[in-house]
Short mmCIF file of C-alpha atoms and ligand atoms in Angstrom, two decimals:
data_model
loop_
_atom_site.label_atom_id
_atom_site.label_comp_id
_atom_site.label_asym_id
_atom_site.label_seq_id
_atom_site.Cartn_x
_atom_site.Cartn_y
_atom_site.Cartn_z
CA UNK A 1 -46.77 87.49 22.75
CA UNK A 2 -48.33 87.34 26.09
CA UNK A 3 -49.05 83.74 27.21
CA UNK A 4 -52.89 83.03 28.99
CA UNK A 5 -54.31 79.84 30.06
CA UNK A 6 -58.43 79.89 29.54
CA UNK A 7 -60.67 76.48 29.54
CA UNK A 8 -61.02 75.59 25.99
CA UNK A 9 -65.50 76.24 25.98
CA UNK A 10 -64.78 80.09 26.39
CA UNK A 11 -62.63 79.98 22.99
CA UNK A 12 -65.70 78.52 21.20
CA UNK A 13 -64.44 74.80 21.39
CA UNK A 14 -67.15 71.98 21.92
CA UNK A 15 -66.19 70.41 24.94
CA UNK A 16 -68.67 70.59 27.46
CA UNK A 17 -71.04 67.88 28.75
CA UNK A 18 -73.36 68.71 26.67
CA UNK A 19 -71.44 68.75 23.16
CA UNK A 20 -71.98 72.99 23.60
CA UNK A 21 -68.97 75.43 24.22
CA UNK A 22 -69.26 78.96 25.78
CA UNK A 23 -67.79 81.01 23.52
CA UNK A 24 -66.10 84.17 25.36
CA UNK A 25 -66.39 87.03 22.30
CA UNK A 26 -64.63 89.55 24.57
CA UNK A 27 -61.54 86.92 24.63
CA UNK A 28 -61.64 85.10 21.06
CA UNK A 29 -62.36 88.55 19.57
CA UNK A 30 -60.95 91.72 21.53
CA UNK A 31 -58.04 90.40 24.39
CA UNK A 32 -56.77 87.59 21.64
CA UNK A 33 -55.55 89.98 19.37
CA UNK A 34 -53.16 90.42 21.40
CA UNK A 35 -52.41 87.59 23.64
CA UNK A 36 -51.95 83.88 22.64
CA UNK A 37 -54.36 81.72 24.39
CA UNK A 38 -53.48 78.24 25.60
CA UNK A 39 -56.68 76.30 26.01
CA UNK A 40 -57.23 74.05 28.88
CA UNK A 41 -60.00 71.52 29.22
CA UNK A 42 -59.09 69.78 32.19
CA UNK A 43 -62.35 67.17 32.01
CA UNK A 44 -60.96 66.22 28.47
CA UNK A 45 -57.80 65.99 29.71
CA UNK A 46 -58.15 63.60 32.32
CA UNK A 47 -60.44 61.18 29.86
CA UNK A 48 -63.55 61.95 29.73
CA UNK A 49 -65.93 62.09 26.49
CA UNK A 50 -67.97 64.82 24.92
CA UNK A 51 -70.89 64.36 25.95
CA UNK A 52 -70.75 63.41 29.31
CA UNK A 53 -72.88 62.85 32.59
CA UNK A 54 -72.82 66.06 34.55
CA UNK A 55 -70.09 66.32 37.70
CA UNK A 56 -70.83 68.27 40.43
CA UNK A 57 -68.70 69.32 43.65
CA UNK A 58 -69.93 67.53 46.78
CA UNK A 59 -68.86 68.43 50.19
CA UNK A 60 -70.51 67.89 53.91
CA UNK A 61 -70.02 71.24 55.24
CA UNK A 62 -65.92 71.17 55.00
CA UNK A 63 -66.14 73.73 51.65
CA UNK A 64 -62.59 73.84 51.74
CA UNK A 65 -61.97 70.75 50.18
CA UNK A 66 -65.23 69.50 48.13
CA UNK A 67 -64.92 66.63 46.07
CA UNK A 68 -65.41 65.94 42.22
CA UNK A 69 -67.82 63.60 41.75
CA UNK A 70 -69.98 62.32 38.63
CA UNK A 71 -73.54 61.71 40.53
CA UNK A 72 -74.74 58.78 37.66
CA UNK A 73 -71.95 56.64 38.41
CA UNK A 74 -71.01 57.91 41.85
CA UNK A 75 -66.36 58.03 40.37
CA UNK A 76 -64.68 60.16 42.02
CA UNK A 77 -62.37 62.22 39.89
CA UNK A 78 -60.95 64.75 42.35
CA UNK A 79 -57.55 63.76 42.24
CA UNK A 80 -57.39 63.42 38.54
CA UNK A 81 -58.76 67.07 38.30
CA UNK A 82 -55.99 68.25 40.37
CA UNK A 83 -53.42 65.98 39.15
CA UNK A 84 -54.26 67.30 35.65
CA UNK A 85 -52.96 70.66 36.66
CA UNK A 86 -49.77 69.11 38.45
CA UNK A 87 -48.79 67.50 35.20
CA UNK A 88 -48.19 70.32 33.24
CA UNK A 89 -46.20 72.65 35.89
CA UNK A 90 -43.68 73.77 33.04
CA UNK A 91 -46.15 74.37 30.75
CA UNK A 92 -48.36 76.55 33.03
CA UNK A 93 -45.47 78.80 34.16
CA UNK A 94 -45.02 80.15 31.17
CA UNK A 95 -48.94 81.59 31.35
CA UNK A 96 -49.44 85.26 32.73
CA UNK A 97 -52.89 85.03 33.44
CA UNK A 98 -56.15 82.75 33.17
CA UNK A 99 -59.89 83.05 32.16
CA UNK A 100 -61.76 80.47 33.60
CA UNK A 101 -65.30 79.01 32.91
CA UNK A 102 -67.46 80.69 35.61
CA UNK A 103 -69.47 77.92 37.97
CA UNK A 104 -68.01 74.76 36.48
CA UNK A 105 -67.02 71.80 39.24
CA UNK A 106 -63.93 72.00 37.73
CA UNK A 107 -62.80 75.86 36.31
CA UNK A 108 -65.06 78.01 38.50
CA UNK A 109 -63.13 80.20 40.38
CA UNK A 110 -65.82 81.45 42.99
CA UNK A 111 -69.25 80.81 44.02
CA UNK A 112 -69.35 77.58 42.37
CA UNK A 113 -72.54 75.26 43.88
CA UNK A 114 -70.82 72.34 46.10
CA UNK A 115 -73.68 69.58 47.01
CA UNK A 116 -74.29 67.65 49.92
CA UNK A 117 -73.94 63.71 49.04
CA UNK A 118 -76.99 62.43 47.56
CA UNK A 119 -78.83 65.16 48.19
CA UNK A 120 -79.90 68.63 46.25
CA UNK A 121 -79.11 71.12 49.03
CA UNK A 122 -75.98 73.41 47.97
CA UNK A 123 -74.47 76.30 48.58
CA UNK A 124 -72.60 78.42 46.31
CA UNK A 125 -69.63 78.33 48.04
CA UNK A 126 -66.53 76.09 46.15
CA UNK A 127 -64.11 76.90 43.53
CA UNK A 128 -63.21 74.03 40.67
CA UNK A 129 -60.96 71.70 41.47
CA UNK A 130 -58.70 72.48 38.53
CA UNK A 131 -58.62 76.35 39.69
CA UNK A 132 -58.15 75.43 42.77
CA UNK A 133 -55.01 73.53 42.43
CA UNK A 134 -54.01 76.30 39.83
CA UNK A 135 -54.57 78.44 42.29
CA UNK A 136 -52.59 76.99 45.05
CA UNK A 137 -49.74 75.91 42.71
CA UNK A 138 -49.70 79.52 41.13
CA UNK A 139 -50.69 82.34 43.97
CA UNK A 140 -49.35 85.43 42.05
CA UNK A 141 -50.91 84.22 38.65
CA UNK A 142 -53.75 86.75 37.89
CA UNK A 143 -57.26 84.43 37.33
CA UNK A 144 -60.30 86.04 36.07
CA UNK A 145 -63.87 84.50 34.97
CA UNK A 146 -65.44 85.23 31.62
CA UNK A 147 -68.67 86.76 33.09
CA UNK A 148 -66.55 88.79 35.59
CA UNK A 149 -64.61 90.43 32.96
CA UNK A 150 -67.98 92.29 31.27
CA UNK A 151 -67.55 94.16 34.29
CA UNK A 152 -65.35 97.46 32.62
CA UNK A 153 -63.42 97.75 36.18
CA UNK A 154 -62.98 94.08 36.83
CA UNK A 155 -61.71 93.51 32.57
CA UNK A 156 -59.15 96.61 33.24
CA UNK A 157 -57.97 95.46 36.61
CA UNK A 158 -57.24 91.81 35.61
CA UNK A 159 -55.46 92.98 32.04
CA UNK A 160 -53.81 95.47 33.82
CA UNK A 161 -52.54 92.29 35.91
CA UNK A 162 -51.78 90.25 33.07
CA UNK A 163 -49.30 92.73 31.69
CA UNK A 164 -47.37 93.72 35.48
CA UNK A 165 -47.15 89.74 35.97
CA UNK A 166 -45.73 89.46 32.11
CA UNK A 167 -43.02 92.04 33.21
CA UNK A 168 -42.25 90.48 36.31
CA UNK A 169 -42.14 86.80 34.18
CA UNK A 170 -39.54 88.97 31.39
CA UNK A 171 -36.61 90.17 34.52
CA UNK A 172 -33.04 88.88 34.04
CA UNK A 173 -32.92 85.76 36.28
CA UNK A 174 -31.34 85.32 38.43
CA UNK A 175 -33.02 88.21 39.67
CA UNK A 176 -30.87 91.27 40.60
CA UNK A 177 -31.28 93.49 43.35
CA UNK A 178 -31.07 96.26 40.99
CA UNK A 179 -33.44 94.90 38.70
CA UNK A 180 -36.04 94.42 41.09
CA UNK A 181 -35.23 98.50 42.55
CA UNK A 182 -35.40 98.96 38.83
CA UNK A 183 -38.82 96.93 38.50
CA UNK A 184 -40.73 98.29 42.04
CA UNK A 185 -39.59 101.68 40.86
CA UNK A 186 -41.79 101.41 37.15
CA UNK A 187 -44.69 99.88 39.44
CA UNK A 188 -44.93 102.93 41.92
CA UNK A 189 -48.04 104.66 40.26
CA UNK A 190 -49.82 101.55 39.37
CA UNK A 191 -49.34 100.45 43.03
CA UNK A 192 -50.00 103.47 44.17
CA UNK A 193 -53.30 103.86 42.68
CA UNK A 194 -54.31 100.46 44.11
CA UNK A 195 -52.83 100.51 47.54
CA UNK A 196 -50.63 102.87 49.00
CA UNK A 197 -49.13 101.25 52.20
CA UNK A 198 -48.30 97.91 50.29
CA UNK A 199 -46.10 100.40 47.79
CA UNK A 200 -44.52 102.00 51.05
CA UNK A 201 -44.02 98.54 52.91
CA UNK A 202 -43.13 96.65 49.97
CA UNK A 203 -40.21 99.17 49.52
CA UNK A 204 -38.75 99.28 53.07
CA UNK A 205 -38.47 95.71 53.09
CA UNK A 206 -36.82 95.73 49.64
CA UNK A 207 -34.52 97.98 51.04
CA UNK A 208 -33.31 95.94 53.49
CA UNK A 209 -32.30 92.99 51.20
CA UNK A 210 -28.89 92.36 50.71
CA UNK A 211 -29.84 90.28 48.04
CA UNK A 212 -32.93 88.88 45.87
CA UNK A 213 -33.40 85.38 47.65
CA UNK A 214 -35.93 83.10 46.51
CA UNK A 215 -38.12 84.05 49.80
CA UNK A 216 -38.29 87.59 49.35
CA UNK A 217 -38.98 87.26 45.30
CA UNK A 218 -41.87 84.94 45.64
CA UNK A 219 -43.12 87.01 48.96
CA UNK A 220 -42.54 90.21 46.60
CA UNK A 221 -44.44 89.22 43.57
CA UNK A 222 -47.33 87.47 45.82
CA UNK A 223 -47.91 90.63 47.65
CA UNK A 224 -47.59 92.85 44.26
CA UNK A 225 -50.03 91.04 43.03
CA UNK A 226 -52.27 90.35 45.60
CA UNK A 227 -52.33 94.08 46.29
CA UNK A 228 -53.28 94.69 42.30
CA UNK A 229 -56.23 92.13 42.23
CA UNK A 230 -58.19 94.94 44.20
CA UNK A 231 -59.47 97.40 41.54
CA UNK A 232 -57.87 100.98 42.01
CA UNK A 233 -60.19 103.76 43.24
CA UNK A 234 -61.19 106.87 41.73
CA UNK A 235 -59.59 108.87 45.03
CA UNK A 236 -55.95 106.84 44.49
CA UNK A 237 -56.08 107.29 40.91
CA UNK A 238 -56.72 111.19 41.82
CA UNK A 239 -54.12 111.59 44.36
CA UNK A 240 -51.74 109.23 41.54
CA UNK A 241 -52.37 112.31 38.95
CA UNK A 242 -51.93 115.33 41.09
CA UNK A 243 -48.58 113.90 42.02
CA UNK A 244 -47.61 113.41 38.63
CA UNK A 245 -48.91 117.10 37.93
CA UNK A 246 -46.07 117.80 40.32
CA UNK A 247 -43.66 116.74 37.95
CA UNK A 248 -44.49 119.61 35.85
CA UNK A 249 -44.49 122.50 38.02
CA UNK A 250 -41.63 124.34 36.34
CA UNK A 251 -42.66 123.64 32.64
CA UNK A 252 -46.65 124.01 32.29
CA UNK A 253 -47.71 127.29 32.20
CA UNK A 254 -50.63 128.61 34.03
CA UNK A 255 -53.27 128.38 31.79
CA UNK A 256 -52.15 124.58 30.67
CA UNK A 257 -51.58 124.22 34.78
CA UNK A 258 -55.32 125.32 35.42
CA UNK A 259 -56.63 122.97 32.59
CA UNK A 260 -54.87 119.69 33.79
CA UNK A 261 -55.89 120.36 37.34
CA UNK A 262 -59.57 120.95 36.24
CA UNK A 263 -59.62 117.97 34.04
CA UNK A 264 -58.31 115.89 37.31
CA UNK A 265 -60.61 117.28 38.86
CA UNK A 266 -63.72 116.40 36.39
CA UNK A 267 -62.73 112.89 36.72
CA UNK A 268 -63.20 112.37 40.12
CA UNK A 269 -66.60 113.79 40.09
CA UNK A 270 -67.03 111.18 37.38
CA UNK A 271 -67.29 113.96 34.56
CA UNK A 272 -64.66 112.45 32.39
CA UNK A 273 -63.01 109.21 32.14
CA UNK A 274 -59.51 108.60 33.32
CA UNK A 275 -58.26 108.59 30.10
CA UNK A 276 -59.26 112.16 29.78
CA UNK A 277 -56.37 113.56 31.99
CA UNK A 278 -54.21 110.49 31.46
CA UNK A 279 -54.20 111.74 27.42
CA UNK A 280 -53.22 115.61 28.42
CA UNK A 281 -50.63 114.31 30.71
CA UNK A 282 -48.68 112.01 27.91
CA UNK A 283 -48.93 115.24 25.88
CA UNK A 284 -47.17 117.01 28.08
CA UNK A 285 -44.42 114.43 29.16
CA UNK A 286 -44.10 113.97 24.85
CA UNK A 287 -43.07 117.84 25.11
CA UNK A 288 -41.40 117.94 28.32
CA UNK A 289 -39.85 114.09 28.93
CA UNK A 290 -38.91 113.19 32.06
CA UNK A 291 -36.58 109.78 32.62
CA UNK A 292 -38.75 108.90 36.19
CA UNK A 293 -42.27 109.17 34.47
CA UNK A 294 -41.35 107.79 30.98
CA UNK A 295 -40.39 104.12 32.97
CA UNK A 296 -44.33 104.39 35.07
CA UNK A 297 -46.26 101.41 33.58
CA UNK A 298 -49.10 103.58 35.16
CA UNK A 299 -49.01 105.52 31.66
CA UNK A 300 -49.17 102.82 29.25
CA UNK A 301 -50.59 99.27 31.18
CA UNK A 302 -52.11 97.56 28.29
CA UNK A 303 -52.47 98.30 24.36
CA UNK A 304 -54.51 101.25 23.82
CA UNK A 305 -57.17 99.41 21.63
CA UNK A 306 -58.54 97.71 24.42
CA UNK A 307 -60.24 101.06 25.81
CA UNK A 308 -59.89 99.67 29.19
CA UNK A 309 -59.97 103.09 30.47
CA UNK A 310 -62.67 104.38 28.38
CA UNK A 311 -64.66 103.12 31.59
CA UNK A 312 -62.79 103.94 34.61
S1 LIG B 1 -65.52 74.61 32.04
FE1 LIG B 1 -63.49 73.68 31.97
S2 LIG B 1 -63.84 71.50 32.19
FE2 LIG B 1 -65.80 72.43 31.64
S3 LIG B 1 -65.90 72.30 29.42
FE3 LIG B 1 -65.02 74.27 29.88
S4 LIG B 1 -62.84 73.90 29.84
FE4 LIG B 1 -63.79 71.90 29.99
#
């Protein structure tokens, strides 16, 4: 099963300053039935009770590198916050993805409130020192927020994430040339429908690789992901389904033709979900298989029973 990192409070587990938790139900409930979480709370970690005085980032301007700092006693526990996510390397490249605790000095991923010393004044502009490290340590791991993902297009882009990462994590090592053909080949739609001149780029320089070296894999998978993390529009996703249409010009007749291309059609006006087509198009490719299609993650990202594109 899928491995994902998330800070212990969204799971329900009573570790924040206050004794409370923030239980995520979209993640205990709906996206753990089919990943296995591994909980993180990196203010536990490093020592600190439940309850606790409040820690806030601190910063004089430089928001690039705020502080973590526990205002009743004045402790610094930067380093401690970071050094918590150095400590368990091993353990964290195993994940695929990670929900973090939105605005916390230490999981927020964004917008989180850094203070100027001794003072009230802030500006939501830091990211927890925690995610930050996790971030720097792991730049092609997909991170999401719990708030962020009751947004239908921001839950489907980072699951859709989760699982490309999880692919890339499952390729023989060390990693063959033809593998990773084999691999940028099942991506095309998905990357496709997300950014067409990555795909394009991404596969001239490919090309021109003798062979996989450690450079080009992590430069690879940083811009594959990197190029995912933007939501896919409702124009690429088009232009993605008329060319798989293509695929079918000698076996659809005109009628069933005429149908898919109206349905296509109806979704980009926002008339029908993208599932819509998507469902009349694995019809067809269950009567008429075809080898190239059949590899597309595009067709099946995630498990069905997440409706992630129920809202797309
Ligand atoms: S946000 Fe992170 S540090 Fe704070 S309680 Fe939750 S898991 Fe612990």
């Amino acid at each position: 099963m899928i491995k994902v990192g998330i800070s212990s409070c969204l799971l329900g587990q009573k570790v924040r300053f206050d004794g409370g938790h923030k239980r995520s139900s979209f993640c205990d409930d709906e996206l753990g039935r089919h990943v296995h979480f591994v909980p993180y709370c990196p203010e536990v970690g490093i020592g600190l009770s439940v309850p606790r005085p409040t820690i806030r980032l601190e910063g004089e301007g430089d928001t690039d590198s705020p502080r973590a700092v526990i205002p009743k006693t004045g402790q610094d526990i930067t380093v401690e916050l970071a050094d918590f996510a150095d400590q368990r390397q091993t353990q964290l490249a195993e994940l695929s993805g990670y929900v973090l605790c939105a605005k916390s000095p230490s999981c927020g991923m964004e917008r989180v409130r850094v203070y100027q010393p001794d003072s009230n004044m802030n500006s939501k502009e830091g990211m927890g020192i925690f995610a930050a490290r996790l971030r720097q340590l792991m730049p092609a791991l997909p991170l999401e927020e719990d708030g962020r993902l009751n947004d239908p297009l921001l839950r489907e882009n980072f699951i859709l994430r989760l699982y490309v990462y999880n692919a890339w994590q499952r390729l023989p090592q060390p990693l063959q040339s033809a593998d990773l053909h084999q691999f940028h080949a099942s991506q095309k739609f998905t990357l496709l429908a997300h950014n067409q001149p990555v795909y394009r780029r991404l596969g001239r320089e490919l090309a021109q690789q003798k062979r996989i070296t450690a450079e080009f894999k992590t430069y690879y998978i940083e811009t594959l992901m990197d190029a995912l993390s933007q939501p896919a529009s409702k124009k690429n996703h088009t232009n993605v389904l008329q060319h798989i249409q293509g695929f079918f010009k000698d076996q659809l007749d005109s009628d069933e033709k005429e149908e898919l291309a109206s349905l296509i059609l109806e979704y980009r006006e926002g008339q029908q979900p993208l599932m819509v087509p998507l469902t009349l198009i694995k019809h067809y490719l269950k009567k008429h298989p075809d080898d190239y299609l059949l590899q597309q993650s595009y067709l099946s990202p995630y498990p069905n029973d997440l409706k992630l594109r129920y809202g797309l």
